Tab-separated table of C-alpha atoms in Angstrom:
chain	number	residue	atom	x	y	z
A	13	MET	CA	-0.273	-0.119	0.107
A	14	LEU	CA	1.414	3.257	-0.977
A	15	ALA	CA	0.165	6.184	1.722
A	16	GLY	CA	-2.553	4.007	2.692
A	17	LEU	CA	-3.654	3.891	-1.178
A	18	PRO	CA	-3.649	0.484	-3.937
A	19	ARG	CA	-0.474	0.051	-5.882
A	20	PRO	CA	-1.025	1.672	-8.859
A	21	VAL	CA	0.361	0.530	-12.999
A	22	THR	CA	3.066	1.859	-13.340
A	23	GLN	CA	3.586	3.067	-17.750
A	24	HIS	CA	0.085	1.873	-18.070
A	25	VAL	CA	-1.281	1.214	-21.862
A	26	VAL	CA	-4.873	2.816	-22.223
A	27	GLU	CA	-7.047	1.218	-25.070
A	28	ASP	CA	-10.250	1.763	-27.078
A	29	ARG	CA	-11.708	-1.444	-28.435
A	30	GLY	CA	-7.623	-2.446	-28.862
A	31	ARG	CA	-6.842	0.815	-30.504
A	32	PHE	CA	-3.678	2.786	-28.746
A	33	VAL	CA	-5.380	6.093	-26.544
A	34	ALA	CA	-2.457	6.583	-24.243
A	35	ARG	CA	0.725	5.712	-21.940
A	36	VAL	CA	0.222	7.035	-18.331
A	37	ASP	CA	3.065	7.419	-15.595
A	38	LEU	CA	0.517	5.953	-12.896
A	39	ALA	CA	-2.308	4.164	-13.328
A	40	TRP	CA	-5.470	2.409	-11.318
A	41	PRO	CA	-7.201	0.797	-14.174
A	42	GLU	CA	-10.304	-0.655	-12.546
A	43	TYR	CA	-11.151	3.011	-11.317
A	44	ARG	CA	-9.901	4.806	-14.386
A	45	VAL	CA	-7.620	7.181	-12.288
A	46	ALA	CA	-4.048	8.355	-13.500
A	47	VAL	CA	-1.545	10.445	-12.549
A	48	GLU	CA	1.237	11.911	-15.016
A	49	TYR	CA	4.084	13.297	-13.669
A	50	ASP	CA	5.288	16.591	-15.448
A	51	GLY	CA	8.385	17.355	-16.036
A	52	VAL	CA	10.073	20.983	-17.246
A	53	TRP	CA	9.789	19.575	-21.133
A	54	HIS	CA	6.194	19.289	-20.730
A	55	ALA	CA	6.425	23.558	-20.342
A	56	GLN	CA	7.522	23.559	-24.099
A	57	ALA	CA	5.204	24.592	-26.576
A	58	ASP	CA	4.630	21.395	-28.745
A	59	GLN	CA	5.287	19.276	-26.225
A	60	PHE	CA	2.217	20.867	-24.310
A	61	HIS	CA	0.104	20.426	-26.653
A	62	ARG	CA	0.722	17.120	-27.569
A	63	ASP	CA	0.132	16.420	-23.878
A	64	ARG	CA	-3.467	18.430	-24.102
A	65	GLN	CA	-4.369	16.217	-27.312
A	66	ARG	CA	-3.417	13.222	-24.827
A	67	LEU	CA	-5.419	14.560	-22.486
A	68	ASN	CA	-8.375	15.094	-24.539
A	69	ARG	CA	-7.973	11.232	-25.441
A	70	LEU	CA	-8.060	10.087	-22.195
A	71	VAL	CA	-10.987	12.271	-20.774
A	72	GLY	CA	-12.878	10.949	-23.658
A	73	GLN	CA	-12.342	7.312	-21.947
A	74	ASP	CA	-13.698	8.634	-19.074
A	75	TRP	CA	-10.302	8.935	-17.316
A	76	ILE	CA	-9.939	11.228	-14.799
A	77	VAL	CA	-6.054	12.427	-14.850
A	78	LEU	CA	-4.246	13.909	-12.148
A	79	HIS	CA	-0.822	16.285	-12.702
A	80	LEU	CA	2.031	15.772	-10.524
A	81	THR	CA	5.121	18.182	-11.092
A	82	ALA	CA	8.006	18.140	-9.047
A	83	GLN	CA	7.365	21.214	-6.758
A	84	ARG	CA	4.448	19.511	-5.849
A	85	LEU	CA	6.068	16.275	-5.542
A	86	ARG	CA	8.678	17.803	-2.908
A	87	ASP	CA	6.388	20.444	-1.088
A	88	ASP	CA	2.515	19.107	-1.079
A	89	LEU	CA	3.082	15.543	-1.481
A	90	PRO	CA	0.423	15.255	1.424
A	91	ALA	CA	-2.086	17.322	-0.374
A	92	PHE	CA	-1.460	15.620	-3.511
A	93	THR	CA	-2.191	12.250	-2.007
A	94	ALA	CA	-5.301	13.319	-0.526
A	95	GLU	CA	-6.308	14.116	-4.227
A	96	VAL	CA	-5.891	10.935	-5.804
A	97	ARG	CA	-7.518	9.081	-2.278
A	98	THR	CA	-10.311	11.501	-3.713
A	99	ALA	CA	-10.594	10.515	-7.360
A	100	LEU	CA	-10.470	7.151	-6.025
A	101	ARG	CA	-13.021	7.093	-3.941
A	102	THR	CA	-14.860	9.606	-6.248
A	103	ARG	CA	-14.380	6.032	-8.732
A	104	GLY	CA	-15.712	3.764	-6.250
A	105	TRP	CA	-12.681	2.427	-4.381
A	106	ARG	CA	-13.053	1.630	-0.261
A	107	PRO	CA	-10.224	1.873	1.736
A	108	THR	CA	-9.972	-1.738	3.827
A	109	ARG	CA	-9.992	-0.897	7.709
A	110	ARG	CA	-6.041	-2.241	7.139
A	111	ALA	CA	-5.430	0.589	4.484
A	112	ARG	CA	-6.754	3.427	6.641
A	113	GLY	CA	-3.819	3.417	9.281
A	114	ALA	CA	-1.755	1.621	6.836
A	115	ARG	CA	1.965	3.236	7.341
A	116	GLY	CA	3.810	1.313	4.597
A	117	SER	CA	7.872	1.854	4.307
A	118	CYS	CA	7.144	2.732	0.241
A	119	SER	CA	5.447	6.080	-0.313
A	120	PHE	CA	3.135	7.277	-3.184
A	121	GLY	CA	6.275	9.374	-3.947
A	122	GLU	CA	8.509	6.625	-3.933
A	123	THR	CA	6.478	5.481	-6.891
A	124	ALA	CA	6.287	8.563	-8.637
A	125	ARG	CA	9.434	9.271	-8.560
A	126	THR	CA	10.385	5.770	-9.723
A	127	SER	CA	8.086	5.264	-12.768
């Protein structure tokens, strides 16, 4: 468990009827929730344009996509983790009794950093 959350799938490929839609950094496919890590290269105009097209395709497939930056990873990870938790709960995830109090050795941030 990561910060009490279910373990995400890394580099998950999203498909629509067998056709490639996108590859997301972290995903909870059964809930259609994804996290994308946006590094500095995502600020470049061409990449920003491609990212928005990709986001539109994912939203069109009913995915909730949350974006994590280096600054949030460093300065605001607990709040971001709460946003992920809210998105998962919106999609039907319910923490188990054990997960509610879980303090695993691996944090959500460590998963985001290694993806």
